[in-house]
mmCIF file of C-alpha atoms in Angstrom:
data_model
loop_
_atom_site.group_PDB
_atom_site.id
_atom_site.type_symbol
_atom_site.label_atom_id
_atom_site.label_comp_id
_atom_site.label_asym_id
_atom_site.label_seq_id
_atom_site.Cartn_x
_atom_site.Cartn_y
_atom_site.Cartn_z
ATOM 1 C CA ASN J 22 23.509 6.626 3.052
ATOM 2 C CA LEU J 23 21.972 9.964 4.084
ATOM 3 C CA LYS J 24 22.307 9.685 7.900
ATOM 4 C CA GLU J 25 25.712 7.879 7.869
ATOM 5 C CA LEU J 26 24.108 5.096 9.821
ATOM 6 C CA ARG J 27 25.430 1.555 9.462
ATOM 7 C CA VAL J 28 23.315 -1.478 8.954
ATOM 8 C CA LYS J 29 24.432 -4.206 11.266
ATOM 9 C CA ILE J 30 22.138 -7.143 10.565
ATOM 10 C CA ILE J 31 19.846 -8.203 7.681
ATOM 11 C CA ARG J 32 17.297 -10.760 8.595
ATOM 12 C CA CYS J 33 15.877 -12.462 5.511
ATOM 13 C CA ASP J 34 14.385 -15.751 4.324
ATOM 14 C CA ASN J 35 16.369 -18.350 2.329
ATOM 15 C CA GLY J 36 15.328 -16.791 -1.001
ATOM 16 C CA GLY J 37 17.600 -16.818 -3.815
ATOM 17 C CA GLU J 38 17.750 -13.167 -3.903
ATOM 18 C CA PHE J 39 19.454 -13.271 -0.488
ATOM 19 C CA ARG J 40 21.740 -16.298 -0.880
ATOM 20 C CA ASN J 41 23.928 -15.551 -3.739
ATOM 21 C CA LYS J 42 27.518 -14.397 -4.347
ATOM 22 C CA GLU J 43 26.675 -10.796 -5.097
ATOM 23 C CA MET J 44 24.749 -10.499 -1.770
ATOM 24 C CA ASN J 45 27.460 -12.401 0.156
ATOM 25 C CA ASP J 46 30.102 -10.034 -1.296
ATOM 26 C CA PHE J 47 28.125 -6.834 -0.634
ATOM 27 C CA CYS J 48 27.439 -7.903 2.905
ATOM 28 C CA SER J 49 31.063 -8.809 3.618
ATOM 29 C CA LYS J 50 32.216 -5.638 2.019
ATOM 30 C CA LYS J 51 29.925 -3.609 4.278
ATOM 31 C CA GLY J 52 30.455 -5.671 7.421
ATOM 32 C CA ILE J 53 26.860 -6.692 7.561
ATOM 33 C CA LYS J 54 25.733 -9.820 9.216
ATOM 34 C CA LYS J 55 22.993 -11.909 7.536
ATOM 35 C CA GLU J 56 20.556 -13.975 9.740
ATOM 36 C CA PHE J 57 18.224 -16.413 7.840
ATOM 37 C CA ILE J 58 14.857 -17.433 8.882
ATOM 38 C CA ASN J 59 12.893 -20.531 8.089
ATOM 39 C CA ALA J 60 10.724 -20.328 5.055
ATOM 40 C CA ARG J 61 7.076 -19.583 5.610
ATOM 41 C CA THR J 62 7.548 -18.440 9.348
ATOM 42 C CA PRO J 63 6.683 -14.826 9.455
ATOM 43 C CA GLN J 64 6.571 -15.280 13.311
ATOM 44 C CA GLN J 65 10.440 -15.123 13.129
ATOM 45 C CA ASN J 66 10.362 -11.526 11.599
ATOM 46 C CA GLY J 67 7.324 -10.380 13.232
ATOM 47 C CA VAL J 68 7.927 -6.649 13.137
ATOM 48 C CA ALA J 69 8.596 -6.430 9.397
ATOM 49 C CA GLU J 70 5.800 -8.624 8.683
ATOM 50 C CA ARG J 71 3.313 -6.518 10.656
ATOM 51 C CA ARG J 72 4.526 -3.331 9.104
ATOM 52 C CA ASN J 73 4.137 -4.876 5.584
ATOM 53 C CA ARG J 74 0.638 -5.835 6.395
ATOM 54 C CA THR J 75 -0.236 -2.443 7.808
ATOM 55 C CA LEU J 76 1.119 -0.814 4.497
ATOM 56 C CA ILE J 77 -0.835 -3.243 2.199
ATOM 57 C CA GLU J 78 -4.093 -3.021 4.152
ATOM 58 C CA ALA J 79 -3.745 0.877 3.932
ATOM 59 C CA ALA J 80 -2.806 0.610 0.141
ATOM 60 C CA ARG J 81 -5.943 -1.676 -0.530
ATOM 61 C CA THR J 82 -8.307 0.810 1.219
ATOM 62 C CA VAL J 83 -6.626 3.628 -0.758
ATOM 63 C CA LEU J 84 -6.742 2.149 -4.040
ATOM 64 C CA ALA J 85 -10.481 1.045 -3.545
ATOM 65 C CA ASP J 86 -11.566 4.818 -2.473
ATOM 66 C CA ALA J 87 -9.528 6.463 -5.420
ATOM 67 C CA LYS J 88 -11.248 4.228 -7.830
ATOM 68 C CA LEU J 89 -8.003 3.938 -9.674
ATOM 69 C CA PRO J 90 -6.733 0.702 -11.409
ATOM 70 C CA VAL J 91 -4.569 -1.716 -9.588
ATOM 71 C CA THR J 92 -1.614 -0.850 -12.062
ATOM 72 C CA VAL J 93 -0.984 2.212 -9.746
ATOM 73 C CA TRP J 94 -0.411 -0.091 -6.725
ATOM 74 C CA ALA J 95 3.437 0.792 -6.288
ATOM 75 C CA LYS J 96 2.491 4.465 -6.102
ATOM 76 C CA VAL J 97 -0.250 3.650 -3.493
ATOM 77 C CA VAL J 98 2.043 1.727 -1.321
ATOM 78 C CA ASN J 99 4.876 4.319 -1.567
ATOM 79 C CA THR J 100 2.238 7.158 -0.501
ATOM 80 C CA ALA J 101 0.883 5.016 2.355
ATOM 81 C CA CYS J 102 4.343 4.505 3.603
ATOM 82 C CA TYR J 103 5.230 8.126 3.218
ATOM 83 C CA VAL J 104 2.033 9.242 5.124
ATOM 84 C CA GLN J 105 2.275 6.467 7.864
ATOM 85 C CA ASN J 106 5.927 7.580 8.650
ATOM 86 C CA ARG J 107 4.697 11.223 9.208
ATOM 87 C CA ILE J 108 1.422 10.441 11.205
ATOM 88 C CA LEU J 109 1.620 7.174 13.116
ATOM 89 C CA VAL J 110 2.947 7.948 16.660
ATOM 90 C CA ASN J 111 5.454 5.566 18.446
ATOM 91 C CA LYS J 112 3.695 5.169 21.742
ATOM 92 C CA SER J 113 6.789 4.983 23.921
ATOM 93 C CA GLN J 114 8.352 8.098 22.492
ATOM 94 C CA ASN J 115 5.318 10.040 21.536
ATOM 95 C CA LYS J 116 6.931 10.632 18.236
ATOM 96 C CA THR J 117 6.372 9.749 14.605
ATOM 97 C CA PRO J 118 8.910 7.485 12.727
ATOM 98 C CA TYR J 119 9.794 10.768 10.667
ATOM 99 C CA GLU J 120 10.599 12.691 13.940
ATOM 100 C CA LEU J 121 12.513 9.926 15.449
ATOM 101 C CA PHE J 122 14.847 9.594 12.351
ATOM 102 C CA ASN J 123 15.040 13.291 11.273
ATOM 103 C CA SER J 124 14.768 15.064 14.787
ATOM 104 C CA THR J 125 12.158 17.470 13.243
ATOM 105 C CA THR J 126 8.410 17.516 12.905
ATOM 106 C CA PRO J 127 7.078 16.567 9.534
ATOM 107 C CA VAL J 128 5.302 18.984 7.278
ATOM 108 C CA ILE J 129 2.066 17.350 6.174
ATOM 109 C CA GLY J 130 -0.247 20.369 5.299
ATOM 110 C CA PHE J 131 0.236 20.069 1.506
ATOM 111 C CA LEU J 132 -1.004 16.406 1.297
ATOM 112 C CA ARG J 133 -4.202 15.674 -0.466
ATOM 113 C CA PRO J 134 -6.269 12.460 -0.793
ATOM 114 C CA PHE J 135 -4.656 9.885 -3.075
ATOM 115 C CA GLY J 136 -6.734 9.878 -6.477
ATOM 116 C CA CYS J 137 -8.292 13.328 -5.977
ATOM 117 C CA TYR J 138 -8.767 15.571 -8.884
ATOM 118 C CA VAL J 139 -6.193 18.117 -9.437
ATOM 119 C CA MET J 140 -5.364 20.964 -11.988
ATOM 120 C CA ILE J 141 -1.907 20.753 -13.207
ATOM 121 C CA LEU J 142 -0.471 24.065 -14.032
ATOM 122 C CA ASN J 143 0.802 24.086 -17.642
ATOM 123 C CA THR J 144 4.093 26.183 -17.655
ATOM 124 C CA LEU J 145 5.921 24.478 -20.759
ATOM 125 C CA ASP J 146 3.542 25.052 -23.653
ATOM 126 C CA HIS J 147 3.292 28.423 -25.270
ATOM 127 C CA LEU J 148 -0.226 29.170 -24.745
ATOM 128 C CA GLY J 149 -2.642 31.380 -26.481
ATOM 129 C CA LYS J 150 -4.405 34.252 -24.762
ATOM 130 C CA PHE J 151 -7.391 32.075 -24.274
ATOM 131 C CA ASP J 152 -5.957 28.715 -23.878
ATOM 132 C CA ALA J 153 -6.359 26.972 -20.709
ATOM 133 C CA LYS J 154 -3.576 27.332 -18.360
ATOM 134 C CA GLY J 155 -3.939 24.013 -16.874
ATOM 135 C CA ASP J 156 -4.556 20.222 -17.404
ATOM 136 C CA ASP J 157 -6.853 17.848 -15.500
ATOM 137 C CA GLY J 158 -5.283 15.105 -13.520
ATOM 138 C CA TYR J 159 -5.083 13.069 -10.342
ATOM 139 C CA PHE J 160 -2.914 13.067 -7.258
ATOM 140 C CA VAL J 161 -0.991 9.838 -7.310
ATOM 141 C CA GLY J 162 1.541 10.413 -4.474
ATOM 142 C CA ILE J 163 4.848 12.250 -3.624
ATOM 143 C CA SER J 164 7.813 12.371 -5.913
ATOM 144 C CA SER J 165 10.674 10.786 -4.201
ATOM 145 C CA LEU J 166 13.201 12.667 -6.321
ATOM 146 C CA ARG J 167 12.019 16.057 -5.747
ATOM 147 C CA LYS J 168 9.825 18.094 -3.111
ATOM 148 C CA GLU J 169 6.637 17.911 -5.038
ATOM 149 C CA LEU J 170 3.469 15.932 -5.468
ATOM 150 C CA ALA J 171 3.361 13.235 -8.103
ATOM 151 C CA LEU J 172 0.392 13.731 -10.641
ATOM 152 C CA ILE J 173 -0.937 11.918 -13.565
ATOM 153 C CA GLY J 174 -2.723 13.854 -16.079
ATOM 154 C CA LEU J 175 -5.923 12.932 -17.874
ATOM 155 C CA PHE J 176 -4.030 13.104 -21.229
ATOM 156 C CA ASP J 177 -2.480 9.887 -19.897
ATOM 157 C CA ILE J 178 -5.861 8.509 -18.924
ATOM 158 C CA ASP J 179 -6.046 6.098 -21.904
ATOM 159 C CA THR J 180 -3.525 3.931 -20.156
ATOM 160 C CA LEU J 181 -5.706 3.819 -17.145
ATOM 161 C CA THR J 182 -9.031 3.421 -18.796
ATOM 162 C CA ASN J 183 -7.734 0.442 -20.861
ATOM 163 C CA SER J 184 -6.674 -1.113 -17.763
ATOM 164 C CA MET J 185 -10.266 -0.692 -16.180
ATOM 165 C CA ASN J 186 -12.147 -2.000 -19.357
ATOM 166 C CA TYR J 187 -13.603 1.541 -19.503
ATOM 167 C CA VAL J 188 -16.209 2.024 -22.043
ATOM 168 C CA PRO J 189 -17.219 5.538 -22.888
ATOM 169 C CA VAL J 190 -21.015 6.273 -23.019
ATOM 170 C CA VAL J 191 -22.203 7.891 -26.268
ATOM 171 C CA VAL J 192 -25.663 9.530 -26.192
ATOM 172 C CA ALA J 193 -27.980 7.771 -28.861
ATOM 173 C CA GLY J 194 -27.962 9.846 -32.157
ATOM 174 C CA THR J 195 -24.473 11.360 -31.638
ATOM 175 C CA SER J 196 -20.870 10.155 -32.053
ATOM 176 C CA SER J 197 -17.765 10.428 -29.783
ATOM 177 C CA THR J 198 -16.589 13.334 -31.933
ATOM 178 C CA ASP J 199 -19.778 15.323 -31.475
ATOM 179 C CA ILE J 200 -18.950 15.568 -27.827
ATOM 180 C CA LEU J 201 -15.547 17.129 -28.442
#
């Protein structure tokens, strides 16, 4: 708990992941009250449901624009949440959620469009004089572990292209090895 804040109530549906001994023990130990809502009635948890809808709609739009496969959906949702917490303003207090929680203005100048082309600096390999010092890649979010951007290199692109049913185009009279 980074802020030493205490959770008082958890409102959830009647799913098995919330109604079990482990969850009951955890909530009892932490002094958390559980409130259960009726199944398939999102109206009873409107704020959370609306927030989820906003995130999913943003993620869908970003994923379509980036032209990356659906397999990176979790990174898209995390990035959408990260950005929205730093740019959407709470009208009643004229501050972003980040400002309300951290009492400081967020830094967003380093952000780039999700899925944009990036050059990843290669500091690990021992490079020859004329070897490229960077690898091609795509921006796929912000690392939650360190203060850095999350990138996916083109050297990992086989995983992406296989999931997109990508077929390389070869010019007539050549082979794919001629291109390299």
